[in-house]
Short mmCIF file of C-alpha atoms in Angstrom, two decimals:
data_model
loop_
_atom_site.label_atom_id
_atom_site.label_comp_id
_atom_site.label_asym_id
_atom_site.label_seq_id
_atom_site.Cartn_x
_atom_site.Cartn_y
_atom_site.Cartn_z
CA MET A 16 76.04 149.41 70.97
CA HIS A 17 72.32 148.89 71.10
CA GLU A 18 71.22 147.71 74.55
CA GLY A 19 69.31 144.75 73.14
CA ALA A 20 72.30 143.58 71.12
CA ALA A 21 74.57 143.88 74.14
CA ARG A 22 72.15 141.86 76.18
CA ARG A 23 71.93 139.18 73.49
CA ILE A 24 75.72 138.95 73.33
CA LEU A 25 75.87 138.64 77.10
CA VAL A 26 73.14 136.02 77.39
CA HIS A 27 73.78 133.97 74.26
CA ILE A 28 77.56 134.23 73.82
CA ARG A 29 79.43 135.46 76.93
CA LEU A 30 77.38 133.68 79.58
CA PRO A 31 77.35 130.22 77.92
CA ARG A 32 81.06 130.57 77.26
CA THR A 33 81.79 131.46 80.89
CA VAL A 34 79.58 128.65 82.16
CA ALA A 35 81.26 126.28 79.69
CA ALA A 36 84.74 127.15 80.94
CA ILE A 37 83.73 126.79 84.60
CA LEU A 38 81.85 123.52 84.09
CA SER A 39 84.52 122.01 81.87
CA GLY A 40 87.35 122.96 84.26
CA ALA A 41 85.51 121.66 87.31
CA ALA A 42 84.43 118.43 85.60
CA LEU A 43 87.84 117.59 84.16
CA ALA A 44 89.63 118.41 87.43
CA CYS A 45 87.20 116.28 89.43
CA SER A 46 87.50 113.48 86.88
CA GLY A 47 91.30 113.68 87.19
CA ALA A 48 91.20 113.53 90.99
CA ILE A 49 88.94 110.47 90.84
CA ILE A 50 91.05 108.67 88.22
CA GLN A 51 94.23 109.37 90.19
CA GLY A 52 92.60 107.95 93.33
CA VAL A 53 91.10 104.90 91.61
CA LEU A 54 94.31 103.95 89.82
CA GLY A 55 96.52 105.00 92.74
CA ASN A 56 98.57 106.91 90.20
CA PRO A 57 99.26 110.66 90.43
CA LEU A 58 100.44 110.64 86.80
CA ALA A 59 97.00 109.62 85.61
CA GLY A 60 94.53 112.13 84.27
CA PRO A 61 91.73 111.98 81.73
CA ASN A 62 93.90 113.19 78.87
CA ILE A 63 97.02 111.25 79.87
CA ILE A 64 95.40 107.81 79.96
CA GLY A 65 93.38 108.40 76.78
CA VAL A 66 89.97 109.06 78.34
CA ASN A 67 89.62 112.41 76.56
CA ALA A 68 90.70 110.80 73.29
CA GLY A 69 88.08 108.07 73.74
CA ALA A 70 85.41 110.67 74.40
CA GLY A 71 86.56 112.67 71.36
CA PHE A 72 86.55 109.65 69.06
CA MET A 73 83.06 108.61 70.05
CA THR A 74 81.77 112.18 69.76
CA LEU A 75 83.02 112.34 66.18
CA LEU A 76 81.70 108.87 65.43
CA ALA A 77 78.25 109.82 66.74
CA GLY A 78 78.39 113.12 64.85
CA TRP A 79 79.16 111.19 61.66
CA LEU A 80 76.63 108.40 62.09
CA PHE A 81 73.82 110.52 63.55
CA PRO A 82 74.41 114.06 62.27
CA MET A 83 70.99 115.32 63.32
CA SER A 84 71.17 114.13 66.93
CA ALA A 85 73.12 116.79 68.83
CA GLY A 86 71.63 115.59 72.11
CA LEU A 87 73.34 112.26 71.61
CA LEU A 88 76.83 113.72 71.74
CA PRO A 89 77.31 113.86 75.54
CA ALA A 90 76.14 110.23 75.83
CA ALA A 91 78.48 109.15 73.03
CA SER A 92 81.29 111.10 74.61
CA PHE A 93 80.62 109.42 77.96
CA ALA A 94 80.58 105.98 76.32
CA GLY A 95 83.97 106.64 74.71
CA ALA A 96 85.44 107.89 77.97
CA PHE A 97 84.10 104.93 79.92
CA LEU A 98 85.26 102.28 77.47
CA THR A 99 88.76 103.77 77.48
CA SER A 100 88.78 103.90 81.30
CA LEU A 101 87.71 100.28 81.37
CA VAL A 102 90.60 99.23 79.11
CA ILE A 103 93.06 101.02 81.40
CA LEU A 104 91.47 99.59 84.55
CA VAL A 105 91.62 96.03 83.21
CA LEU A 106 95.25 96.59 82.29
CA VAL A 107 96.05 97.81 85.81
CA GLN A 108 94.20 94.95 87.51
CA LYS A 109 95.38 92.11 85.28
CA THR A 110 99.02 93.09 84.98
CA ASN A 111 99.59 95.04 88.20
CA ALA A 112 100.98 97.73 85.91
CA SER A 113 103.40 100.33 87.21
CA ARG A 114 102.61 104.03 87.07
CA LEU A 115 104.68 104.55 83.94
CA THR A 116 103.12 101.51 82.26
CA VAL A 117 99.70 103.07 82.73
CA VAL A 118 100.93 106.29 81.15
CA LEU A 119 102.49 104.41 78.23
CA ALA A 120 99.29 102.39 77.80
CA GLY A 121 97.45 105.72 77.65
CA VAL A 122 99.78 106.85 74.87
CA ALA A 123 99.06 103.64 72.94
CA VAL A 124 95.29 103.88 73.47
CA SER A 125 95.32 107.55 72.45
CA ALA A 126 97.26 106.67 69.28
CA ILE A 127 94.73 103.99 68.35
CA LEU A 128 91.81 106.34 68.97
CA SER A 129 93.55 109.10 67.05
CA ALA A 130 93.95 106.71 64.11
CA GLY A 131 90.23 105.96 64.39
CA THR A 132 89.46 109.67 64.31
CA ASP A 133 91.65 110.09 61.22
CA LEU A 134 89.91 107.17 59.58
CA ILE A 135 86.49 108.77 60.12
CA THR A 136 87.63 112.08 58.74
CA THR A 137 89.13 110.34 55.70
CA ILE A 138 85.95 108.41 54.99
CA ALA A 139 83.66 111.33 55.77
CA PRO A 140 85.56 114.55 55.02
CA GLU A 141 82.37 116.60 55.39
CA ILE A 142 82.56 116.34 59.19
CA THR A 143 86.11 117.70 59.38
CA LEU A 144 84.64 121.17 59.64
CA GLY A 145 85.53 122.28 63.15
CA LEU A 146 87.60 119.14 63.76
CA THR A 147 90.83 121.02 64.32
CA ALA A 148 89.17 123.28 66.90
CA PHE A 149 87.66 120.20 68.57
CA ARG A 150 91.03 118.48 68.78
CA ILE A 151 92.77 121.50 70.27
CA GLY A 152 89.90 122.30 72.56
CA GLY A 153 88.27 125.64 73.27
CA PHE A 154 85.08 127.54 73.82
CA SER A 155 84.88 129.96 70.89
CA GLY A 156 81.98 128.30 69.11
CA VAL A 157 80.26 126.79 72.11
CA SER A 158 76.46 126.93 72.06
CA ALA A 159 74.21 127.43 75.07
CA GLU A 160 72.23 124.35 74.08
CA ARG A 161 75.25 122.06 74.27
CA VAL A 162 76.65 123.53 77.49
CA TYR A 163 73.39 123.45 79.40
CA GLY A 164 72.68 119.95 78.05
CA ALA A 165 76.04 118.71 79.33
CA ALA A 166 75.42 120.50 82.65
CA LEU A 167 72.63 118.02 83.26
CA TYR A 168 75.31 115.33 83.43
CA ILE A 169 78.08 117.33 85.06
CA LEU A 170 76.31 118.91 88.04
CA PRO A 171 74.84 115.66 89.45
CA GLY A 172 78.18 114.00 88.68
CA LEU A 173 80.06 116.54 90.80
CA VAL A 174 77.63 116.08 93.69
CA CYS A 175 77.93 112.27 93.48
CA ALA A 176 81.73 112.54 93.43
CA PHE A 177 81.68 114.55 96.63
CA GLY A 178 79.46 111.88 98.20
CA MET A 179 82.06 109.22 97.36
CA ALA A 180 85.03 111.07 98.85
CA GLN A 181 85.52 108.66 101.74
CA ARG A 182 85.44 105.64 99.42
CA LEU A 183 88.25 107.24 97.45
CA ASP A 184 90.24 107.71 100.66
CA VAL A 185 89.76 104.04 101.49
CA LEU A 186 90.81 102.98 97.98
CA CYS A 187 94.07 104.89 98.45
CA LEU A 188 94.99 102.40 101.22
CA GLY A 189 95.49 99.67 98.61
CA ASP A 190 93.05 96.92 97.64
CA GLU A 191 93.64 94.51 100.52
CA THR A 192 93.50 97.12 103.28
CA ALA A 193 90.47 98.74 101.62
CA GLN A 194 88.65 95.41 101.62
CA SER A 195 89.70 94.80 105.20
CA VAL A 196 88.09 98.01 106.43
CA GLY A 197 84.84 97.10 104.68
CA LEU A 198 84.88 98.49 101.12
CA LYS A 199 83.59 96.51 98.13
CA VAL A 200 86.70 97.36 96.18
CA LYS A 201 85.73 96.25 92.67
CA SER A 202 82.28 97.78 92.66
CA ALA A 203 83.53 101.03 94.24
CA ARG A 204 86.26 101.27 91.64
CA THR A 205 83.85 100.62 88.76
CA VAL A 206 81.30 103.16 90.00
CA LEU A 207 83.99 105.79 90.52
CA LEU A 208 85.41 105.16 87.07
CA LEU A 209 81.92 105.50 85.59
CA LEU A 210 81.61 108.81 87.38
CA ALA A 211 85.01 110.06 86.17
CA SER A 212 84.11 109.03 82.62
CA LEU A 213 80.75 110.76 82.83
CA LEU A 214 82.42 114.00 83.94
CA ALA A 215 85.24 113.89 81.39
CA GLY A 216 82.93 112.75 78.59
CA ALA A 217 80.35 115.47 79.24
CA ALA A 218 83.08 118.13 79.36
CA VAL A 219 84.75 116.95 76.15
CA SER A 220 81.40 116.92 74.33
CA PHE A 221 81.32 120.72 74.27
CA SER A 222 84.87 121.85 75.04
CA GLY A 223 86.81 119.49 72.77
CA LEU A 224 90.02 117.77 73.79
CA VAL A 225 91.35 120.31 76.30
CA GLY A 226 94.15 118.66 78.19
CA PHE A 227 96.05 118.75 81.46
CA VAL A 228 93.45 120.46 83.71
CA GLY A 229 92.53 117.03 85.05
CA LEU A 230 96.15 116.30 85.79
CA MET A 231 97.34 119.64 87.15
CA SER A 232 94.46 120.74 89.39
CA PRO A 233 94.37 117.73 91.76
CA HIS A 234 98.15 117.79 91.93
CA MET A 235 98.36 121.43 92.94
CA VAL A 236 95.62 121.00 95.54
CA ARG A 237 97.15 117.79 96.96
CA ARG A 238 100.42 119.63 97.60
CA ILE A 239 98.72 122.42 99.50
CA ALA A 240 95.68 120.81 101.15
CA GLY A 241 96.70 117.13 101.33
CA GLY A 242 95.10 114.10 99.75
CA GLU A 243 91.92 113.73 101.77
CA HIS A 244 89.20 113.64 99.13
CA LYS A 245 86.55 115.61 101.04
CA ARG A 246 88.90 118.58 100.56
CA LEU A 247 90.72 117.44 97.43
CA LEU A 248 87.62 117.04 95.27
CA PRO A 249 85.92 120.42 95.86
CA LEU A 250 89.20 122.32 95.83
CA SER A 251 90.27 120.57 92.61
CA MET A 252 86.91 121.49 91.05
CA LEU A 253 87.43 125.10 92.09
CA THR A 254 91.03 125.17 90.88
CA GLY A 255 90.07 123.55 87.58
CA ALA A 256 87.24 126.01 87.02
CA VAL A 257 89.43 129.04 87.83
CA MET A 258 92.28 127.69 85.70
CA MET A 259 90.03 127.06 82.70
CA LEU A 260 88.22 130.39 83.00
CA GLY A 261 91.51 132.25 83.44
CA CYS A 262 93.05 130.54 80.42
CA ASP A 263 89.96 131.27 78.35
CA ILE A 264 90.09 134.96 79.26
CA ILE A 265 93.78 135.08 78.33
CA ALA A 266 93.06 133.15 75.15
CA ARG A 267 90.43 135.72 74.15
CA THR A 268 92.30 138.87 75.08
CA ALA A 269 96.07 138.31 74.89
CA PHE A 270 96.25 138.34 71.08
CA ALA A 271 93.12 140.37 70.34
CA PRO A 272 91.59 140.68 67.81
CA TYR A 273 92.77 137.09 67.26
CA GLU A 274 91.74 134.36 69.59
CA VAL A 275 93.97 131.49 70.65
CA PRO A 276 92.19 128.21 71.44
CA VAL A 277 92.36 127.62 75.19
CA GLY A 278 93.66 124.09 74.60
CA ILE A 279 96.91 125.52 73.25
CA LEU A 280 97.51 127.55 76.41
CA LEU A 281 96.74 124.59 78.64
CA SER A 282 99.06 122.32 76.67
CA LEU A 283 101.82 124.92 76.85
CA ALA A 284 101.46 125.01 80.64
CA GLY A 285 100.53 121.35 81.19
CA GLY A 286 103.20 119.73 79.02
CA PRO A 287 106.16 121.06 81.05
CA PHE A 288 104.22 120.36 84.27
CA PHE A 289 103.78 116.73 83.26
CA LEU A 290 107.46 116.40 82.28
CA LEU A 291 108.43 117.81 85.68
CA MET A 292 106.24 115.21 87.38
CA LEU A 293 107.81 112.42 85.33
CA VAL A 294 111.28 113.58 86.35
CA LYS A 295 110.27 113.84 90.01
CA GLY A 296 108.54 110.46 89.86
CA GLY A 297 111.63 108.93 88.26
CA ARG A 298 113.84 110.36 91.01
CA SER A 299 111.61 109.06 93.77
CA HIS A 300 111.72 105.57 92.17
CA ASP A 301 115.54 105.75 92.06
CA MET B 7 87.94 83.20 116.96
CA ILE B 8 89.24 81.81 113.68
CA ASP B 9 88.84 78.17 112.75
CA LEU B 10 90.51 76.70 109.66
CA GLN B 11 89.14 73.29 108.70
CA ASN B 12 91.10 71.21 106.16
CA VAL B 13 91.92 74.27 104.06
CA SER B 14 93.75 73.73 100.79
CA PHE B 15 94.76 76.36 98.29
CA SER B 16 96.59 76.48 94.97
CA TYR B 17 97.83 79.09 92.54
CA GLY B 18 96.97 77.30 89.29
CA ARG B 19 98.41 73.80 89.53
CA GLU B 20 100.88 74.67 92.27
CA MET B 21 99.51 73.62 95.65
CA ILE B 22 100.34 76.19 98.32
CA LEU B 23 98.40 74.78 101.30
CA HIS B 24 97.56 71.14 101.98
CA GLN B 25 94.59 70.35 104.25
CA VAL B 26 95.52 72.86 106.93
CA SER B 27 93.50 72.83 110.14
CA CYS B 28 94.03 75.26 112.99
CA ARG B 29 91.88 77.00 115.59
CA MET B 30 92.82 80.38 117.05
CA ALA B 31 90.90 81.60 120.09
CA ASN B 32 90.05 85.01 121.55
CA GLY B 33 92.60 86.44 123.99
CA GLU B 34 95.39 84.60 122.20
CA VAL B 35 98.32 85.77 120.09
CA VAL B 36 99.36 83.16 117.55
CA SER B 37 102.43 83.66 115.43
CA LEU B 38 102.71 82.01 112.03
CA ILE B 39 106.35 81.27 111.34
CA GLY B 40 108.19 79.32 108.71
CA PRO B 41 110.61 79.69 105.82
CA ASN B 42 109.81 81.84 102.78
CA GLY B 43 107.17 80.19 100.61
CA ALA B 44 105.79 78.07 103.46
CA GLY B 45 102.28 79.48 102.90
CA LYS B 46 102.01 81.80 105.94
CA SER B 47 100.80 84.91 104.13
CA THR B 48 98.50 82.83 101.93
CA LEU B 49 96.91 81.38 105.07
CA LEU B 50 96.43 84.87 106.48
CA ARG B 51 94.84 86.09 103.24
CA LEU B 52 92.46 83.15 103.23
CA CYS B 53 91.37 84.09 106.75
CA ALA B 54 90.90 87.70 105.55
CA ARG B 55 88.80 86.58 102.53
CA ILE B 56 91.30 88.12 100.13
CA LEU B 57 91.62 84.58 98.71
CA LYS B 58 89.09 81.77 98.58
CA PRO B 59 90.06 78.25 99.66
CA LEU B 60 90.19 75.51 97.06
CA GLU B 61 88.89 73.06 99.67
CA GLY B 62 87.89 73.25 103.31
CA SER B 63 86.37 76.14 105.19
CA VAL B 64 87.37 79.19 107.18
CA LEU B 65 85.09 80.01 110.11
CA VAL B 66 85.20 83.38 111.84
CA ASP B 67 83.36 83.35 115.16
CA GLU B 68 81.71 80.02 114.24
CA ARG B 69 80.34 81.34 110.93
CA PRO B 70 81.79 80.69 107.44
CA ALA B 71 83.87 83.75 106.48
CA GLY B 72 82.23 83.89 103.04
CA ASP B 73 78.75 84.28 104.56
CA TYR B 74 79.41 87.72 106.06
CA PRO B 75 78.48 90.86 104.13
CA VAL B 76 81.60 92.97 103.46
CA LYS B 77 81.09 95.55 106.23
CA ALA B 78 79.90 92.97 108.77
CA PHE B 79 83.04 90.95 108.07
CA ALA B 80 85.20 94.04 108.60
CA ARG B 81 83.57 94.47 112.00
CA GLN B 82 84.59 90.88 112.82
CA LEU B 83 88.08 90.75 111.38
CA ALA B 84 90.75 93.35 110.63
CA PHE B 85 93.72 92.60 108.38
CA LEU B 86 96.91 94.57 107.90
CA PRO B 87 98.83 93.44 104.81
CA GLN B 88 102.59 93.72 104.69
CA SER B 89 102.87 96.20 101.84
CA ARG B 90 100.53 99.10 101.25
CA PRO B 91 100.76 102.59 99.76
CA THR B 92 101.22 105.60 102.02
CA PRO B 93 98.24 107.90 101.47
CA ALA B 94 98.66 111.68 101.52
CA ILE B 95 96.34 112.12 104.50
CA SER B 96 96.76 112.93 108.18
CA VAL B 97 97.18 110.26 110.85
CA ARG B 98 93.76 111.13 112.30
CA SER B 99 92.12 110.76 108.88
CA LEU B 100 93.79 107.39 108.43
CA VAL B 101 92.65 106.13 111.82
CA THR B 102 89.14 107.42 111.06
CA LEU B 103 89.04 105.16 107.97
CA GLY B 104 89.14 102.25 110.40
CA ARG B 105 85.57 103.24 111.28
CA PHE B 106 84.39 102.86 107.66
CA ALA B 107 82.52 99.62 108.37
CA HIS B 108 80.74 101.23 111.32
CA GLY B 109 79.15 103.84 109.08
CA LYS B 110 80.40 106.81 111.10
CA GLY B 111 83.66 108.37 112.21
CA ASP B 112 83.02 107.94 115.94
CA ARG B 113 85.54 110.44 117.23
CA GLU B 114 85.87 108.78 120.64
CA ALA B 115 86.94 105.44 119.16
CA VAL B 116 89.47 107.20 116.93
CA GLU B 117 90.97 109.23 119.78
CA ALA B 118 91.07 106.17 122.05
CA ALA B 119 92.87 104.12 119.38
CA MET B 120 95.51 106.83 118.91
CA GLN B 121 95.96 107.13 122.68
CA THR B 122 96.35 103.37 123.10
CA VAL B 123 98.98 103.14 120.41
CA GLY B 124 100.71 106.31 121.63
CA ILE B 125 100.47 108.45 118.51
CA ALA B 126 97.99 111.10 119.68
CA SER B 127 100.71 113.75 119.32
CA LEU B 128 101.08 112.83 115.63
CA ALA B 129 97.35 113.14 114.88
CA GLU B 130 97.66 116.07 112.46
CA ARG B 131 100.87 114.93 110.78
CA ASP B 132 100.77 113.89 107.12
CA MET B 133 101.39 110.15 106.83
CA ARG B 134 104.09 110.79 104.22
CA THR B 135 106.20 112.72 106.71
CA LEU B 136 106.35 109.90 109.29
CA SER B 137 109.08 107.32 109.86
CA GLY B 138 108.42 103.67 109.03
CA GLY B 139 107.78 102.88 112.69
CA GLN B 140 105.37 105.78 113.13
CA ARG B 141 103.46 104.76 110.01
CA GLN B 142 103.15 101.23 111.32
CA MET B 143 101.79 102.53 114.61
CA ALA B 144 99.27 104.70 112.72
CA TYR B 145 98.04 101.63 110.82
CA LEU B 146 97.78 99.68 114.07
CA ALA B 147 95.68 102.52 115.50
CA MET B 148 93.45 102.27 112.41
CA LEU B 149 93.05 98.55 113.13
CA LEU B 150 92.17 99.27 116.76
CA ALA B 151 89.59 101.85 115.70
CA GLN B 152 88.00 99.13 113.56
CA GLU B 153 87.14 97.36 116.85
CA SER B 154 87.19 93.89 115.30
CA PRO B 155 87.62 90.96 117.71
CA ASN B 156 89.96 89.18 115.25
CA VAL B 157 93.15 90.82 113.99
CA LEU B 158 95.57 89.54 111.33
CA LEU B 159 99.00 91.15 110.94
CA ASP B 160 101.28 90.21 108.05
CA GLU B 161 104.91 90.80 109.03
CA PRO B 162 104.31 93.93 111.13
CA PHE B 163 107.96 94.03 112.29
CA THR B 164 109.59 94.10 108.87
CA HIS B 165 111.87 97.09 108.15
CA LEU B 166 111.45 98.48 111.69
CA ASP B 167 114.27 99.28 114.10
CA ILE B 168 114.34 97.52 117.45
CA SER B 169 112.59 100.33 119.31
CA ALA B 170 109.72 100.42 116.83
CA GLN B 171 109.54 96.61 116.91
CA LEU B 172 109.07 96.71 120.67
CA ASP B 173 106.37 99.35 120.29
CA VAL B 174 104.51 97.10 117.85
CA ALA B 175 104.96 94.14 120.24
CA ARG B 176 103.45 96.26 123.04
CA VAL B 177 100.37 97.07 120.94
CA ILE B 178 99.93 93.39 120.05
CA ARG B 179 100.00 92.49 123.74
CA GLN B 180 97.41 95.21 124.38
CA MET B 181 95.17 93.66 121.72
CA LYS B 182 95.53 90.28 123.42
CA ASP B 183 94.71 91.79 126.81
CA ALA B 184 91.60 93.32 125.26
CA GLY B 185 90.47 89.78 124.41
CA LYS B 186 91.18 89.85 120.69
CA CYS B 187 92.33 86.88 118.65
CA VAL B 188 95.58 88.10 117.08
CA VAL B 189 97.43 86.19 114.35
CA VAL B 190 100.84 87.49 113.37
CA VAL B 191 103.05 86.35 110.50
CA MET B 192 106.64 87.01 111.56
CA HIS B 193 110.17 86.23 110.48
CA ASP B 194 112.17 87.57 113.41
CA LEU B 195 112.32 84.62 115.80
CA ASN B 196 114.06 86.79 118.41
CA LEU B 197 110.73 88.52 119.02
CA LEU B 198 108.67 85.35 119.09
CA GLU B 199 108.52 84.85 122.85
CA GLN B 200 107.94 88.56 123.49
CA VAL B 201 104.97 88.67 121.15
CA CYS B 202 103.08 85.44 121.51
CA GLY B 203 102.50 82.39 123.61
CA ARG B 204 101.71 80.05 120.76
CA ALA B 205 103.57 79.43 117.55
CA VAL B 206 102.33 77.69 114.43
CA LEU B 207 105.25 76.57 112.29
CA MET B 208 104.60 76.00 108.61
CA ASP B 209 106.70 74.30 105.98
CA SER B 210 105.77 73.58 102.36
CA GLY B 211 102.11 74.39 102.90
CA ARG B 212 101.64 72.21 105.99
CA ILE B 213 101.60 72.87 109.72
CA VAL B 214 104.57 71.01 111.19
CA TYR B 215 104.40 72.39 114.74
CA ASP B 216 101.60 73.96 116.76
CA GLY B 217 102.24 74.72 120.39
CA ASN B 218 104.16 76.72 122.94
CA ALA B 219 106.33 79.40 121.33
CA ALA B 220 109.30 78.90 123.67
CA ASP B 221 109.31 75.17 122.97
CA CYS B 222 109.00 75.80 119.25
CA LEU B 223 112.30 77.71 119.28
CA ARG B 224 114.06 74.60 120.59
CA SER B 225 112.17 72.06 118.50
CA ASN B 226 113.55 69.80 115.84
CA ALA B 227 110.64 70.84 113.63
CA LEU B 228 112.03 74.41 113.56
CA GLN B 229 115.52 73.20 112.73
CA ASP B 230 114.18 70.98 109.96
CA ALA B 231 111.90 73.64 108.49
CA PHE B 232 114.59 76.30 108.29
CA GLY B 233 117.49 73.90 107.74
CA VAL B 234 119.41 75.47 110.65
CA ARG B 235 120.98 74.36 113.93
CA ILE B 236 120.06 75.95 117.24
CA LEU B 237 122.99 77.18 119.35
CA GLU B 238 121.98 76.69 122.99
CA ASN B 239 122.30 79.64 125.40
CA GLN B 240 123.01 82.10 122.61
CA GLY B 241 119.51 83.50 122.20
CA ILE B 242 119.08 87.28 122.04
CA SER B 243 116.40 89.16 123.89
CA PHE B 244 115.71 92.89 124.11
CA ALA B 245 113.89 95.11 126.55
CA LYS B 246 112.67 98.66 126.03
CA ARG B 247 114.63 101.20 128.07
#
C-alpha cells in the first residue's frame, strides 16, 4: 500500500475509531458509576434507566429538525440524557422507589422514547439511513470531527467527576447522614446527575446506543477495589475504555471481512451479566 | 446546646408535635423515650434540620438552626439516623467522611476517633464485612471525627446484642465526658440508667415527663404513656465482663 494512503487510513480512520472507543467506554463507565452512586442503586446504569435512550431520541430529533447542524448533536444528546435522568431522579425522590422499581421505570421510559424514535422515523423516513447502526451502537462510520467534538465535553467531564469523588462517597451514606456530615444533598445530586448525563450524552452522540458498559465496569471494579469513588471512578473509566476497545477489535476482526457492530457484542455479554445481578439482588432481598 | 422553643410539626393535617419546649445542655446525655409514634424521631430530625418546624424555633448553641450554612451546621451538630445504607468502603474511609465539613481528612482526628471507639484494628475492613455492632461503632467513630459539640443518635441500640449495646453506651458516656450535648432516642428502658442521667418522656407529640432518668422509670407518666405496670424490684441491669 502506498505510504500516504496508509497514513491517511491511520490518521483519519483507525485513530479516530480507537479514540472513539476509548472515550466512549470511559465516559459511559464513569457515567454509570456516578448514576449508581447518586441513585444508591447498583442495578442502575445509563442504558438500564433509559439515559442512553433519551440521548438517542434527542440526537435523532435534532438530526431531523436541524440536519445541517452536526455540532448540535452532542448538546441535543446531553439534553436527552439529562431530561431522562431528571425523570428517574424525581421518581426516586418522590416515591422512595426500590431498586427494581427504578429499573422498571427505566424500561417504561425507554419504551416511550423508543416509540418517539419510531414516530420520527415514520414521519421522516429520509433520516432512517444509519438508524439501525445508531440503535445497535458501534464505531464503524465514526468521523474524527464528531469524536473530537464530543471529546471537548467528555474530557472535562471526566476530570470534574474525579473532583466530586468524595461527594459521591458521602451520598452513599444515605440522604440524612450525608446532610449531617455537611453535604448539600439536593444540589450535589443534581450536579452529579448533570455530569453523568453530559458524559453519557456525549458518548451516545458518536457511538450510538451501546449498552451495558456503564453497568458492568463499575460493578467489576467495585468487587475488586471497593466502592470508594476516588478509586472506583478512574478504575471504572479504565475498565470501560479497555472493554470497549477490546470489543471493538473483536467486532472488527472476529468475522472478517464482515464487521459486527460492537453494541451486539456488548449486549451479548451485558445481558446475561445484568440477569445475574438481578438474580443475586433478588436473593439478597429474600 | 440545643434549645427547642414551642416547636410544633405536622405531616399534612396530622399534628405530630404540639408546642414542645426543651433545653439540652453541654456535658449532658438526654434520652428521648416514649411509645411508637410519640414524635421522638421527628423531634430529633427537627433538631438536625432534616425537617423544618411548623411553628416555634430550634436553637443550636444560641443560634437558630436554620441560620447556619450547611457545613458550619455539621461542625455544630452531628446526627446518626436509625437506618442507613452500608457503603462498600473501608472503616477508615467511612470515619474520614466525618471530616467532610472540615474541608480536609485530618488523619489525626480520624485515628483518634477510631481509637476512642475501639475499632482501630478494623480500620482496613470493608464495612460490608462487619457485624451490626461493629458497623454501629464505625458510624459512632465517624460522628466523633466530625467533632461537633452536639450529637443526636436515633435508636443506636436497635438490633444489637447486649455486648454491642454496652459498647455503644460506653461511647455515649465518653461523648458526655468530652462535654458534648448528646440526645439519644431509645426504646430499651433497661439501658436508660446506664446511658443517661436525664430522660424526656414523650406521648402523642407532647413532653409528659422531663427529669431524672431513674425517677422516670418509676413514674406514673411512664406507666400511662406505655400503658404498662411497673413490677417493683424486678428491674434488669447488665455489666460488661
